[in-house]
PDB file of C-alpha atoms in Angstrom:
ATOM      1  CA  UNK A  25      94.499  19.480 124.140  1.00  0.00           C
ATOM      2  CA  UNK A  26      96.860  19.639 127.109  1.00  0.00           C
ATOM      3  CA  UNK A  27      98.760  22.731 128.202  1.00  0.00           C
ATOM      4  CA  UNK A  28     101.028  22.631 131.268  1.00  0.00           C
ATOM      5  CA  UNK A  29      99.352  19.564 132.587  1.00  0.00           C
ATOM      6  CA  UNK A  30      95.797  20.997 132.220  1.00  0.00           C
ATOM      7  CA  UNK A  31      93.394  19.390 129.747  1.00  0.00           C
ATOM      8  CA  UNK A  32      91.269  21.610 127.625  1.00  0.00           C
ATOM      9  CA  UNK A  33      88.452  20.626 125.230  1.00  0.00           C
ATOM     10  CA  UNK A  34      87.645  22.868 122.319  1.00  0.00           C
ATOM     11  CA  UNK A  35      84.778  22.789 119.947  1.00  0.00           C
ATOM     12  CA  UNK A  36      85.653  22.337 116.291  1.00  0.00           C
ATOM     13  CA  UNK A  37      84.793  26.007 115.621  1.00  0.00           C
ATOM     14  CA  UNK A  38      87.044  27.257 118.462  1.00  0.00           C
ATOM     15  CA  UNK A  39      89.870  24.944 117.373  1.00  0.00           C
ATOM     16  CA  UNK A  40      89.559  26.275 113.746  1.00  0.00           C
ATOM     17  CA  UNK A  41      89.680  29.854 115.028  1.00  0.00           C
ATOM     18  CA  UNK A  42      92.743  29.030 117.132  1.00  0.00           C
ATOM     19  CA  UNK A  43      94.494  27.413 114.205  1.00  0.00           C
ATOM     20  CA  UNK A  44      93.769  30.443 111.978  1.00  0.00           C
ATOM     21  CA  UNK A  45      95.111  32.843 114.653  1.00  0.00           C
ATOM     22  CA  UNK A  46      98.361  30.752 115.056  1.00  0.00           C
ATOM     23  CA  UNK A  47      98.726  30.729 111.276  1.00  0.00           C
ATOM     24  CA  UNK A  48      98.301  34.482 111.108  1.00  0.00           C
ATOM     25  CA  UNK A  49     100.867  34.943 113.894  1.00  0.00           C
ATOM     26  CA  UNK A  50     103.458  32.834 111.953  1.00  0.00           C
ATOM     27  CA  UNK A  51     102.830  34.781 108.702  1.00  0.00           C
ATOM     28  CA  UNK A  52     104.078  38.343 108.442  1.00  0.00           C
ATOM     29  CA  UNK A  53     104.171  40.538 105.340  1.00  0.00           C
ATOM     30  CA  UNK A  54     106.259  43.671 105.166  1.00  0.00           C
ATOM     31  CA  UNK A  55     105.635  46.040 102.257  1.00  0.00           C
ATOM     32  CA  UNK A  56     108.136  48.516 101.049  1.00  0.00           C
ATOM     33  CA  UNK A  57     108.104  50.926  98.093  1.00  0.00           C
ATOM     34  CA  UNK A  58     108.367  48.427  95.150  1.00  0.00           C
ATOM     35  CA  UNK A  59     108.857  45.063  96.978  1.00  0.00           C
ATOM     36  CA  UNK A  60     107.427  43.048  99.758  1.00  0.00           C
ATOM     37  CA  UNK A  61     108.784  40.351 102.066  1.00  0.00           C
ATOM     38  CA  UNK A  62     106.665  37.630 103.570  1.00  0.00           C
ATOM     39  CA  UNK A  63     107.629  35.249 106.456  1.00  0.00           C
ATOM     40  CA  UNK A  64     105.628  32.244 105.678  1.00  0.00           C
ATOM     41  CA  UNK A  65     104.231  29.578 107.964  1.00  0.00           C
ATOM     42  CA  UNK A  66     106.745  26.980 106.844  1.00  0.00           C
ATOM     43  CA  UNK A  67     109.676  29.199 107.798  1.00  0.00           C
ATOM     44  CA  UNK A  68     110.547  30.323 104.324  1.00  0.00           C
ATOM     45  CA  UNK A  69     110.842  33.928 103.224  1.00  0.00           C
ATOM     46  CA  UNK A  70     109.254  35.172  99.954  1.00  0.00           C
ATOM     47  CA  UNK A  71     110.345  38.300  98.132  1.00  0.00           C
ATOM     48  CA  UNK A  72     107.763  39.679  95.682  1.00  0.00           C
ATOM     49  CA  UNK A  73     106.811  42.695  93.836  1.00  0.00           C
ATOM     50  CA  UNK A  74     104.491  44.870  95.862  1.00  0.00           C
ATOM     51  CA  UNK A  75     100.936  44.288  94.549  1.00  0.00           C
ATOM     52  CA  UNK A  76     101.847  41.457  92.221  1.00  0.00           C
ATOM     53  CA  UNK A  77      99.831  38.328  92.182  1.00  0.00           C
ATOM     54  CA  UNK A  78     102.016  36.179  89.982  1.00  0.00           C
ATOM     55  CA  UNK A  79     104.681  33.668  91.162  1.00  0.00           C
ATOM     56  CA  UNK A  80     106.795  35.030  88.237  1.00  0.00           C
ATOM     57  CA  UNK A  81     107.194  38.073  90.357  1.00  0.00           C
ATOM     58  CA  UNK A  82     108.532  36.330  93.458  1.00  0.00           C
ATOM     59  CA  UNK A  83     111.526  34.471  94.863  1.00  0.00           C
ATOM     60  CA  UNK A  84     111.189  32.089  97.748  1.00  0.00           C
ATOM     61  CA  UNK A  85     114.109  31.400 100.066  1.00  0.00           C
ATOM     62  CA  UNK A  86     114.197  28.486 102.605  1.00  0.00           C
ATOM     63  CA  UNK A  87     114.638  31.147 105.301  1.00  0.00           C
ATOM     64  CA  UNK A  88     115.412  34.850 105.868  1.00  0.00           C
ATOM     65  CA  UNK A  89     118.899  33.786 106.875  1.00  0.00           C
ATOM     66  CA  UNK A  90     119.431  32.169 103.441  1.00  0.00           C
ATOM     67  CA  UNK A  91     118.625  35.520 101.805  1.00  0.00           C
ATOM     68  CA  UNK A  92     120.888  37.338 104.272  1.00  0.00           C
ATOM     69  CA  UNK A  93     123.795  34.906 103.329  1.00  0.00           C
ATOM     70  CA  UNK A  94     123.176  35.742  99.691  1.00  0.00           C
ATOM     71  CA  UNK A  95     123.448  39.406 100.485  1.00  0.00           C
ATOM     72  CA  UNK A  96     126.737  38.896 102.408  1.00  0.00           C
ATOM     73  CA  UNK A  97     128.253  37.053  99.505  1.00  0.00           C
ATOM     74  CA  UNK A  98     127.549  39.789  97.045  1.00  0.00           C
ATOM     75  CA  UNK A  99     130.283  42.366  96.267  1.00  0.00           C
ATOM     76  CA  UNK A 100     130.180  45.841  97.781  1.00  0.00           C
ATOM     77  CA  UNK A 101     128.582  47.120  94.577  1.00  0.00           C
ATOM     78  CA  UNK A 102     126.259  44.745  92.813  1.00  0.00           C
ATOM     79  CA  UNK A 103     123.715  44.611  90.018  1.00  0.00           C
ATOM     80  CA  UNK A 104     121.195  42.125  88.774  1.00  0.00           C
ATOM     81  CA  UNK A 105     124.162  40.468  86.846  1.00  0.00           C
ATOM     82  CA  UNK A 106     125.983  39.634  90.144  1.00  0.00           C
ATOM     83  CA  UNK A 107     122.662  38.396  91.682  1.00  0.00           C
ATOM     84  CA  UNK A 108     122.189  36.244  88.521  1.00  0.00           C
ATOM     85  CA  UNK A 109     125.564  34.561  89.112  1.00  0.00           C
ATOM     86  CA  UNK A 110     124.022  32.829  92.161  1.00  0.00           C
ATOM     87  CA  UNK A 111     121.530  30.976  89.952  1.00  0.00           C
ATOM     88  CA  UNK A 112     118.650  33.493  90.239  1.00  0.00           C
ATOM     89  CA  UNK A 113     117.193  34.245  86.821  1.00  0.00           C
ATOM     90  CA  UNK A 114     114.987  36.686  84.948  1.00  0.00           C
ATOM     91  CA  UNK A 115     113.314  39.678  86.554  1.00  0.00           C
ATOM     92  CA  UNK A 116     113.839  38.165  90.059  1.00  0.00           C
ATOM     93  CA  UNK A 117     117.407  39.430  89.879  1.00  0.00           C
ATOM     94  CA  UNK A 118     116.230  42.983  89.741  1.00  0.00           C
ATOM     95  CA  UNK A 119     113.562  42.260  92.341  1.00  0.00           C
ATOM     96  CA  UNK A 120     116.231  41.142  94.743  1.00  0.00           C
ATOM     97  CA  UNK A 121     118.528  44.161  94.097  1.00  0.00           C
ATOM     98  CA  UNK A 122     115.523  46.425  94.933  1.00  0.00           C
ATOM     99  CA  UNK A 123     114.440  44.377  97.963  1.00  0.00           C
ATOM    100  CA  UNK A 124     117.927  44.524  99.489  1.00  0.00           C
ATOM    101  CA  UNK A 125     118.000  48.322  99.008  1.00  0.00           C
ATOM    102  CA  UNK A 126     114.455  48.688 100.476  1.00  0.00           C
ATOM    103  CA  UNK A 127     114.646  46.346 103.454  1.00  0.00           C
ATOM    104  CA  UNK A 128     116.017  48.057 106.582  1.00  0.00           C
ATOM    105  CA  UNK A 129     117.995  44.938 107.641  1.00  0.00           C
ATOM    106  CA  UNK A 130     120.252  45.196 104.563  1.00  0.00           C
ATOM    107  CA  UNK A 131     122.718  48.134 104.693  1.00  0.00           C
ATOM    108  CA  UNK A 132     122.717  49.179 101.022  1.00  0.00           C
ATOM    109  CA  UNK A 133     121.167  51.688  98.628  1.00  0.00           C
ATOM    110  CA  UNK A 134     120.440  52.051  94.924  1.00  0.00           C
ATOM    111  CA  UNK A 135     123.457  53.827  93.501  1.00  0.00           C
ATOM    112  CA  UNK A 136     122.527  53.576  89.767  1.00  0.00           C
ATOM    113  CA  UNK A 137     119.196  53.034  88.015  1.00  0.00           C
ATOM    114  CA  UNK A 138     120.614  52.053  84.608  1.00  0.00           C
ATOM    115  CA  UNK A 139     121.852  49.415  85.026  1.00  0.00           C
ATOM    116  CA  UNK A 140     120.114  48.849  88.344  1.00  0.00           C
ATOM    117  CA  UNK A 141     122.907  48.765  90.896  1.00  0.00           C
ATOM    118  CA  UNK A 142     123.105  48.744  94.680  1.00  0.00           C
ATOM    119  CA  UNK A 143     125.982  49.739  96.908  1.00  0.00           C
ATOM    120  CA  UNK A 144     126.608  48.361 100.322  1.00  0.00           C
ATOM    121  CA  UNK A 145     127.201  50.854 103.178  1.00  0.00           C
ATOM    122  CA  UNK A 146     130.804  50.331 104.425  1.00  0.00           C
ATOM    123  CA  UNK A 147     131.387  48.937 107.843  1.00  0.00           C
ATOM    124  CA  UNK A 148     127.908  47.332 108.231  1.00  0.00           C
ATOM    125  CA  UNK A 149     126.788  43.762 107.751  1.00  0.00           C
ATOM    126  CA  UNK A 150     123.399  42.165 107.246  1.00  0.00           C
ATOM    127  CA  UNK A 151     121.428  40.259 109.773  1.00  0.00           C
ATOM    128  CA  UNK A 152     122.719  36.799 108.668  1.00  0.00           C
ATOM    129  CA  UNK A 153     122.250  34.397 111.677  1.00  0.00           C
ATOM    130  CA  UNK A 154     119.051  36.339 112.632  1.00  0.00           C
ATOM    131  CA  UNK A 155     115.444  35.157 112.218  1.00  0.00           C
ATOM    132  CA  UNK A 156     114.539  38.438 110.546  1.00  0.00           C
ATOM    133  CA  UNK A 157     112.617  39.656 113.494  1.00  0.00           C
ATOM    134  CA  UNK A 158     115.410  41.659 115.119  1.00  0.00           C
ATOM    135  CA  UNK A 159     114.926  45.289 115.969  1.00  0.00           C
ATOM    136  CA  UNK A 160     115.353  47.273 112.793  1.00  0.00           C
ATOM    137  CA  UNK A 161     118.788  48.941 112.712  1.00  0.00           C
ATOM    138  CA  UNK A 162     120.282  46.715 115.424  1.00  0.00           C
ATOM    139  CA  UNK A 163     123.894  46.015 114.869  1.00  0.00           C
TER     140      UNK A 163
END
């Protein structure tokens, strides 16, 4: 391997350890009260139920920005029904309402529990256009 014009030779074991370390650095999981968000190696962002091990409890976006754009398109008060109008089906609609309310980069809160409804905080916008690694609470 060459870095800045310097050649380095790694053993297979060392190269495997380096590869694992890079993969771990590219993958970050944030857990909240009921949901979790994972930045995956391929650049996608996965929203899942905290502690769930079934893909039926997850929604994968191509990027964090894609999810932020979805949030920006939702009305000031939204429920699973409005999330469902974007093509997201089943329990994933409720999962996203909860994730938006729990994730600090999305200025909203749960306003009703039945039906599950979130309300955006006025005068604030999400982090659309950001890679999801901005300082929490940054405007």
